Short mmCIF file of C-alpha atoms in Angstrom, two decimals:
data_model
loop_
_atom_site.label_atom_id
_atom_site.label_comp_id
_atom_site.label_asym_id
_atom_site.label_seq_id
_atom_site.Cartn_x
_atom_site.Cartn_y
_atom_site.Cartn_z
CA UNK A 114 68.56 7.66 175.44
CA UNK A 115 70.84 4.55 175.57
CA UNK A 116 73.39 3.39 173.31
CA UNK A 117 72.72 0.79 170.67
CA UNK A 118 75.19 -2.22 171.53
CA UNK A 119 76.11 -1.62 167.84
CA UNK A 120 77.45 1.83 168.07
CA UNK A 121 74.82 4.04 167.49
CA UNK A 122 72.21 5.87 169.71
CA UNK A 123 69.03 3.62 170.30
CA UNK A 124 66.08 4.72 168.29
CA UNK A 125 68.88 6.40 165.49
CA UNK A 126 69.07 5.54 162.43
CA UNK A 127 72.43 4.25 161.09
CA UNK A 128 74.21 6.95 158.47
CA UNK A 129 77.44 6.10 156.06
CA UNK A 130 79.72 7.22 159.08
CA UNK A 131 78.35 4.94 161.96
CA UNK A 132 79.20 1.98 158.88
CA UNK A 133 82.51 3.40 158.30
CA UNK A 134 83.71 3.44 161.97
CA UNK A 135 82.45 -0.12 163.08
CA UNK A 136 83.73 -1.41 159.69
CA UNK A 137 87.49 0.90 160.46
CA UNK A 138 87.37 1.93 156.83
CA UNK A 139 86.90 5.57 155.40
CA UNK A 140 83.11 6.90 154.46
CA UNK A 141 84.47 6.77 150.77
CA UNK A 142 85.25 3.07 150.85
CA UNK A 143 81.67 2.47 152.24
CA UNK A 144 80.27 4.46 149.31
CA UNK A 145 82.54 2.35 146.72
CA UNK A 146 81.11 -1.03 148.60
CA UNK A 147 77.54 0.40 148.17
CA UNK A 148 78.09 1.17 144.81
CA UNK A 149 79.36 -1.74 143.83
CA UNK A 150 83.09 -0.69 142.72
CA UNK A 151 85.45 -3.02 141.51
CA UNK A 152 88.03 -1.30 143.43
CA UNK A 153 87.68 -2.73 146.74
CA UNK A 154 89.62 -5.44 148.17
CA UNK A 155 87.53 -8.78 149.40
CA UNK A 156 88.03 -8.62 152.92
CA UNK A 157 87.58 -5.19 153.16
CA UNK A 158 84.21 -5.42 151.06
CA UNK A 159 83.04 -8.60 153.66
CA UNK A 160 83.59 -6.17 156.63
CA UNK A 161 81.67 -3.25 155.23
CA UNK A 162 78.88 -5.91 154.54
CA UNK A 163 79.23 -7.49 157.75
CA UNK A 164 79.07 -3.56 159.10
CA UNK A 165 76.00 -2.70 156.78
CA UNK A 166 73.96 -5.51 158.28
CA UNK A 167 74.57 -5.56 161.47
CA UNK A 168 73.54 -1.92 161.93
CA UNK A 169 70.79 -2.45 159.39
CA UNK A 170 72.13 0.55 157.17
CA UNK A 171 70.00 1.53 154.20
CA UNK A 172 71.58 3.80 151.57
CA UNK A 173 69.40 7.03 151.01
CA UNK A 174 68.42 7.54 147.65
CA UNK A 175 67.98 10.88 147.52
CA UNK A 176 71.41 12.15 149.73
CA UNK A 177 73.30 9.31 146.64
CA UNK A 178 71.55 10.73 144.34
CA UNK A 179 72.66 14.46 145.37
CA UNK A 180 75.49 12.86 145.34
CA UNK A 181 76.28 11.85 141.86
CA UNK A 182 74.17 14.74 140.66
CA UNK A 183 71.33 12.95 138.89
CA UNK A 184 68.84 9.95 140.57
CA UNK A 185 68.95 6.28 140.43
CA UNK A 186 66.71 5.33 137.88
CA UNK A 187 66.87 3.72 134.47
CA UNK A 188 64.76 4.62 132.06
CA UNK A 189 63.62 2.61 129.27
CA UNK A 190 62.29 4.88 126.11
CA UNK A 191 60.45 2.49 123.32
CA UNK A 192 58.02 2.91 121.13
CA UNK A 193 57.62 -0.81 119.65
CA UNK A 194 53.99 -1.81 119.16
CA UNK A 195 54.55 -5.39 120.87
CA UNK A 196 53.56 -5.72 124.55
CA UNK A 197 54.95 -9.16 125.03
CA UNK A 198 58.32 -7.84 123.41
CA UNK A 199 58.47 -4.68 125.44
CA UNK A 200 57.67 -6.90 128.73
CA UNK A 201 60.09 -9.40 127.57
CA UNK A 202 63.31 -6.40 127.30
CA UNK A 203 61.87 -4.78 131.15
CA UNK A 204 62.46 -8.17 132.40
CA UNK A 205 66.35 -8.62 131.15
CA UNK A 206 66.69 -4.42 132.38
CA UNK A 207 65.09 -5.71 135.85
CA UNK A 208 67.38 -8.87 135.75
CA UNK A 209 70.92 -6.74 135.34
CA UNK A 210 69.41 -4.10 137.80
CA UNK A 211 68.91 -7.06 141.14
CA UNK A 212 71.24 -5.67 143.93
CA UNK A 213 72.36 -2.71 142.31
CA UNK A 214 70.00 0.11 144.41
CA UNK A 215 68.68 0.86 140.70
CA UNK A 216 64.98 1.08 139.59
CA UNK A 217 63.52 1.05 135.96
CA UNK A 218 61.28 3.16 134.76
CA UNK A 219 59.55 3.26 131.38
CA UNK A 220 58.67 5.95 129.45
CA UNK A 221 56.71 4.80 125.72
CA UNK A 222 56.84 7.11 123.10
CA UNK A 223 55.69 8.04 119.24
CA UNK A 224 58.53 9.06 116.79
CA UNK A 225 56.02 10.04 114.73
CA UNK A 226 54.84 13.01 117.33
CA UNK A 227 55.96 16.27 117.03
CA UNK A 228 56.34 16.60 120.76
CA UNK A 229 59.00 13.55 120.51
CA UNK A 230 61.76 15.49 121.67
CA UNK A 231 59.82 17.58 124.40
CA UNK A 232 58.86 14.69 125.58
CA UNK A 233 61.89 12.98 126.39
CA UNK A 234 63.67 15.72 127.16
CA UNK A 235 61.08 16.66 130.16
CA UNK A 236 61.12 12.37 131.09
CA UNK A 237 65.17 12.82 131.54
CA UNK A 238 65.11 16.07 133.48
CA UNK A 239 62.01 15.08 135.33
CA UNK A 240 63.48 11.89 136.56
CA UNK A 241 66.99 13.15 136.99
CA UNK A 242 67.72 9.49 135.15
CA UNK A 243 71.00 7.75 136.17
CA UNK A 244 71.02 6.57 132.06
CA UNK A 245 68.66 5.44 129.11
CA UNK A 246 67.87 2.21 127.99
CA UNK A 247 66.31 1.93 124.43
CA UNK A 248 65.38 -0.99 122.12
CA UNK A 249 64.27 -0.20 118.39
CA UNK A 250 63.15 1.71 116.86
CA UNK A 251 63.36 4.70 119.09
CA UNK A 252 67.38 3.56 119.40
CA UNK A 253 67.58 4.29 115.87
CA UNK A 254 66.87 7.91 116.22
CA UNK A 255 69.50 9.80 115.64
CA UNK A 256 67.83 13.13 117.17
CA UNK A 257 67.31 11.28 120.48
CA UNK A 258 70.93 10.80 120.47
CA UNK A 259 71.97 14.14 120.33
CA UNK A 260 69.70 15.11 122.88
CA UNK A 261 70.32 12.80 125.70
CA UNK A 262 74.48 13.84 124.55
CA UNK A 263 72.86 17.50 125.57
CA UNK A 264 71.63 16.59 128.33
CA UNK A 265 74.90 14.54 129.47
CA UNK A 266 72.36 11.43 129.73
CA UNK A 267 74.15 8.02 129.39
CA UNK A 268 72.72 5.80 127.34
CA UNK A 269 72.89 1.99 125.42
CA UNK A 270 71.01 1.41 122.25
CA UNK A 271 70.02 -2.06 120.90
CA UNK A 272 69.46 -2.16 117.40
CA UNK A 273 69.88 -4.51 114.29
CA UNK A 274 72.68 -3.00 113.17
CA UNK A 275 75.82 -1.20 114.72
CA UNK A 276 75.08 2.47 115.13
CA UNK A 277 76.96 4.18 117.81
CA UNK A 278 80.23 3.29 119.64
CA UNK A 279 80.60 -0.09 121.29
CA UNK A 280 80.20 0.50 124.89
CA UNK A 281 76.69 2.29 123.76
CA UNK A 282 75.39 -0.75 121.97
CA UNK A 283 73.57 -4.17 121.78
CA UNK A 284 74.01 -5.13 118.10
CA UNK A 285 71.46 -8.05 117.28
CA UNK A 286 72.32 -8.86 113.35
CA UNK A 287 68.28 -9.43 112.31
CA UNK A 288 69.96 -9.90 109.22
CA UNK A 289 71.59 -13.39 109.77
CA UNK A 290 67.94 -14.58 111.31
CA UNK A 291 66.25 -13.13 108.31
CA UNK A 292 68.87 -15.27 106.11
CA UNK A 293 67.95 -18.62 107.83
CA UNK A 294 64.53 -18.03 107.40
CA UNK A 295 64.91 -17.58 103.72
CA UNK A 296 67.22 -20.62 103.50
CA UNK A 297 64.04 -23.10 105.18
CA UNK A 298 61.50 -21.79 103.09
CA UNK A 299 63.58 -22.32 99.80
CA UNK A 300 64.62 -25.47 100.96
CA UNK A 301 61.01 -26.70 101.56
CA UNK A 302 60.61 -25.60 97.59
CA UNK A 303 58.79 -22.95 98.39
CA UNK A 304 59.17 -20.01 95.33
CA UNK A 305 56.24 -17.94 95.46
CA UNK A 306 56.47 -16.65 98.74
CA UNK A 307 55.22 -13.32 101.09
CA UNK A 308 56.79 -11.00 103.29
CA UNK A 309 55.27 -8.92 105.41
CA UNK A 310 57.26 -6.40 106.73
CA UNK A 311 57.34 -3.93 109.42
CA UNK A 312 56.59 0.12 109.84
CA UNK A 313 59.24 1.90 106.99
CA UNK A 314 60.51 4.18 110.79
CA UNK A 315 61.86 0.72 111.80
CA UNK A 316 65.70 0.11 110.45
CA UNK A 317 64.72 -3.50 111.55
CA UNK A 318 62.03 -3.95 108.90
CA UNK A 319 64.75 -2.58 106.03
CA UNK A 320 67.56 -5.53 108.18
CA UNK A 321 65.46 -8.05 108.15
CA UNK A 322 63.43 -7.75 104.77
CA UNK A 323 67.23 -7.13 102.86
CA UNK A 324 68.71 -10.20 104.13
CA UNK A 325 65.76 -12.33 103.61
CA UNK A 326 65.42 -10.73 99.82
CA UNK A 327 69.78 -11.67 99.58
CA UNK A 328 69.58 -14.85 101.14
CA UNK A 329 66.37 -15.74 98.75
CA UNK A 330 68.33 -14.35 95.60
CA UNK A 331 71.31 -16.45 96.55
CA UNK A 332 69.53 -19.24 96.62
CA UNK A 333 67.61 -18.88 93.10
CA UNK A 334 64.13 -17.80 94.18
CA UNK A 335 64.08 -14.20 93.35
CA UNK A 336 61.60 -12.35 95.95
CA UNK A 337 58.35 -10.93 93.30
CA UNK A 338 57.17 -7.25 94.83
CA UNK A 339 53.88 -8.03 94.27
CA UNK A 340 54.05 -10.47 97.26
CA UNK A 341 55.56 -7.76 99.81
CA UNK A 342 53.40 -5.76 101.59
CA UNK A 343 53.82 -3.64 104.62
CA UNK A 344 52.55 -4.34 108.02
CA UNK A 345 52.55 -2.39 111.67
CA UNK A 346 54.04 -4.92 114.08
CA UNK A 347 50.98 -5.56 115.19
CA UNK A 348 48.39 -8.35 114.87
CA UNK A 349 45.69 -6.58 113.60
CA UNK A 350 48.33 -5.39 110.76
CA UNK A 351 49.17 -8.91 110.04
CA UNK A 352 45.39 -10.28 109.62
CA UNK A 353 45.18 -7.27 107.11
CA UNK A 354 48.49 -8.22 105.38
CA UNK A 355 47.39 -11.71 104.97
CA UNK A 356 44.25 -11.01 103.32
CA UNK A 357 45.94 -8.75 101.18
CA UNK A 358 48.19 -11.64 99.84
CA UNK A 359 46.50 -14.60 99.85
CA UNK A 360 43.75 -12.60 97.57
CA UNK A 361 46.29 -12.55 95.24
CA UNK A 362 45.51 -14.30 91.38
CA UNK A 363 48.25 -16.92 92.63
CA UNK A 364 48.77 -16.79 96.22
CA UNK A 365 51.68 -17.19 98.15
CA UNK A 366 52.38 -20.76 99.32
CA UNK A 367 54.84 -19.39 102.17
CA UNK A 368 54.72 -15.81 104.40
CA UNK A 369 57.42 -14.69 106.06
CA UNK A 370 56.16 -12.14 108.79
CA UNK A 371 59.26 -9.73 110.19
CA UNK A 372 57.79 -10.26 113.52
CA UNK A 373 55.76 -12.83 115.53
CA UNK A 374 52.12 -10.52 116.02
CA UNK A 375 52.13 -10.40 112.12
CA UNK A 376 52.76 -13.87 111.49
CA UNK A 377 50.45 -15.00 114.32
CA UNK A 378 47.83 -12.31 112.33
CA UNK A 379 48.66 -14.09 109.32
CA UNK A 380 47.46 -17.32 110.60
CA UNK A 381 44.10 -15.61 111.36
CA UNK A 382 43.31 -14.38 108.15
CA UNK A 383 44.37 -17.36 106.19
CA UNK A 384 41.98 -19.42 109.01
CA UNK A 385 39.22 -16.92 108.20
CA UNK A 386 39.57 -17.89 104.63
CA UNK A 387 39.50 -21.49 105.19
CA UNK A 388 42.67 -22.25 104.76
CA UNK A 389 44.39 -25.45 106.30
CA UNK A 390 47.65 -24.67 108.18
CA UNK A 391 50.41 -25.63 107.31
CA UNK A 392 48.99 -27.60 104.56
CA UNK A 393 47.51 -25.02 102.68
CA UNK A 394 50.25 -21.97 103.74
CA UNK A 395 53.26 -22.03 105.53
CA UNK A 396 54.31 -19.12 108.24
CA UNK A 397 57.48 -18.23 109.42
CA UNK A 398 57.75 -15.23 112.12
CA UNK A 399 60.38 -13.26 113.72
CA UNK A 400 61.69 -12.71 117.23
CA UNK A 401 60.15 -15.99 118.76
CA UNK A 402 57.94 -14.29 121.30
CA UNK A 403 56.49 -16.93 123.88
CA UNK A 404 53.00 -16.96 122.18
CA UNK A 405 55.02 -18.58 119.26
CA UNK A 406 54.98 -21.82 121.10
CA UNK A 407 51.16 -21.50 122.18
CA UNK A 408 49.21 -20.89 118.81
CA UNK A 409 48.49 -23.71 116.75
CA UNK A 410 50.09 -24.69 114.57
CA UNK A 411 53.20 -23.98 116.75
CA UNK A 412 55.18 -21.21 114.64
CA UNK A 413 58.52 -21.74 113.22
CA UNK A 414 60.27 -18.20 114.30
CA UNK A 415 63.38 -16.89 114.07
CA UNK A 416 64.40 -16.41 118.00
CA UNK A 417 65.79 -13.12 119.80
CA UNK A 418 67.13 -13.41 122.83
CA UNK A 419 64.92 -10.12 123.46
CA UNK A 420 65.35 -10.98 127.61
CA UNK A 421 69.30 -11.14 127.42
CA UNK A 422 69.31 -8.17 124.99
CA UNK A 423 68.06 -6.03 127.94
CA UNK A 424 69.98 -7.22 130.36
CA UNK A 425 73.07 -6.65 128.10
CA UNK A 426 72.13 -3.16 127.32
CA UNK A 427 71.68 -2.43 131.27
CA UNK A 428 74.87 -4.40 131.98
CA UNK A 429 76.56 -1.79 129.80
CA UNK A 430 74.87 1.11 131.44
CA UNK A 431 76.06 0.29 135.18
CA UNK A 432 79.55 -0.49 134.13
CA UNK A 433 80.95 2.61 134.78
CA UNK A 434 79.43 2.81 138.04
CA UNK A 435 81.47 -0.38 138.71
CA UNK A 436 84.57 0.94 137.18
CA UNK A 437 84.53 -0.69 134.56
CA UNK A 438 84.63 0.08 130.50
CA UNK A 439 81.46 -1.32 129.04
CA UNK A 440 82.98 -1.88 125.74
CA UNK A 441 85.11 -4.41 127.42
CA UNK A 442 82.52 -6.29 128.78
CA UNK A 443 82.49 -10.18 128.06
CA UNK A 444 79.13 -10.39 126.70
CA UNK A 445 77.96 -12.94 123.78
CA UNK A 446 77.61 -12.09 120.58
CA UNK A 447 74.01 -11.28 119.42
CA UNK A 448 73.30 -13.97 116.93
CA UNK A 449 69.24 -14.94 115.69
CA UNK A 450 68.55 -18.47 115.16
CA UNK A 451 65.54 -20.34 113.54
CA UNK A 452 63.06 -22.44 115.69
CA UNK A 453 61.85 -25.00 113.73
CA UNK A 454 58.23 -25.52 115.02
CA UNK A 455 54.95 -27.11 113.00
CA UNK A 456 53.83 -23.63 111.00
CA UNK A 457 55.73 -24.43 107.94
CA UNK A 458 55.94 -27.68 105.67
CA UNK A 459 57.25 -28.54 102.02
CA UNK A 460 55.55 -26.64 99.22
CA UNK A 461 53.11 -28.21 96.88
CA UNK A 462 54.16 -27.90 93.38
CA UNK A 463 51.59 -26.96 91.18
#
């Protein structure tokens, strides 16, 4: 057997110490370039890369995994009802986990099972998971907490409302989004109007319905009770919650549905009824999920960044790996904003 021009024995694969002697640095400086620390000075990082390529090095995932005692995956734990919203949140993970020798997992879930916490707790020990991702409303439950704090699993948690300590969180204020929504409908003169909210389990569906009730109230169009009705997140719960309504002695003029599959279900039933859209009812939806801008009419929504909120909440979770504090990250604030699309016109006084 020859030697490799580059150092190594022909027909050998390249370890962490062939890198650290063509590079001159120690093995742990390698490990800190793989790894992605902060604490490495440029030049130094260029050789190791220059080093890593040229011997055509691949880190192996199970001897770093040994390593830091658990594996390198990510899990993401959700139990929201929405495909295109849970596809939307991988994608943002995926985009903060490029280059990082990371891989995402998912792992959905039903807090209403009785096996919840068996569950995850076998998923986390299973995987040996580098940290947790979750999105509502599983991020909202504080049992899951305390068991990935057990089980010395990091974690971040995005959810409407600040729950946990900074560096563990993606706040998204579904309140403020809920607000402008309110503010457009009573500015169009709409006063009878319907909300269709989301599963009781969801803190989101109590965020969003509060602030659209204050922002309402603040503007002089008190929000009846008899025009609220509760939905699933899904579609099929929003064709269901628009029948519901619009059979109503004096129907609604205006729906506001606390997510986009309602609202989009909405449409359907008032369609199936003969109704005209917008003429006839205006819809307003929530989190502005790309079919939003494909139905017709196109529906006004109040917009999430739901692709940046992953990648936030993953951002968080490799900070320490990087050395640095996630609650001083420099990330934007969370803040929903109204889309203004063709779903919703001026009411018709009558």
């Amino acid at each position: 057997m020859t030697d490799d021009p580059r150092g190594t024995k022909a027909g050998k694969r390249a370890t962490i110490n062939d890198v650290a002697r063509v590079a001159r640095v120690s093995k742990k400086t390698v490990s800190r370039v793989i790894n992605q620390s902060p604490f490495v000075k440029g030049d130094t990082r260029e050789r190791v890369d220059a080093a890593i390529k040229a011997l055509g090095f691949t880190p192996d995932p199970q001897a770093r995994g040994l390593a830091f005692g658990r594996s390198f995956l990510v899990g993401l734990i959700y139990d929201n009802p929405s495909p295109t919203y849970v596809v939307n949140m991988q994608q943002g993970v995926l985009d903060a986990l490029k280059d990082s020798g990371l891989e995402l997992v998912v792992h959905p879930c039903n807090r209403n099972s009785e096996s919840l916490l068996e569950d995850i707790r076998g998923f986390v020990e299973r995987q040996r998971l580098f940290g947790v991702i979750m999105p509502p409303s599983v991020s909202e439950d504080e049992r899951v907490i305390a068991l990935l704090r057990e089980l010395d699993c990091p974690y971040v948690r995005i959810a409407s409302i600040a729950l946990d300590e900074p560096g563990s969180m993606v706040v998204t204020n579904d309140h403020l989004g809920a607000a402008e929504a309110a503010g457009r409908l009573a500015d169009l003169g709409h006063t009878r109007i319907g909300l269709v909210r989301g599963p009781a389990l969801f803190r989101s569906s109590t965020v969003r319905g509060q602030g659209f009730r204050n922002a309402l109230a603040a503007r002089g169009v008190p929000l009846d009770p008899a025009y609220e009705i509760e939905g699933a997140y899904t579609f099929e719960s929003g064709v269901e919650a628009g029948h519901a309504l619009l059979s109503l002695p004096r129907p609604p003029t205006a729906i506001f549905s606390l997510n986009d599959d309602m609202a989009i279900g909405v449409m359907q039933a008032a369609r199936e009824r003969g109704l005209e859209l917008p003429r006839d009812l205006s819809v307003v939806g929530f989190d502005d999920l790309p079919m939003a801008s494909r139905v017709w009419p196109n529906l006004t929504s109040v917009r999430l960044p739901i692709r940046d909120m992953g990648r936030m909440a993953a951002e968080k979770l490799l900070a320490p790996m990087r050395g640095v504090d996630p609650a001083s990250l420099d990330q934007p604030e969370v803040r929903p904003s109204l889309v203004v699309r063709k779903s919703d016109i001026e009411a018709v006084v009558d």
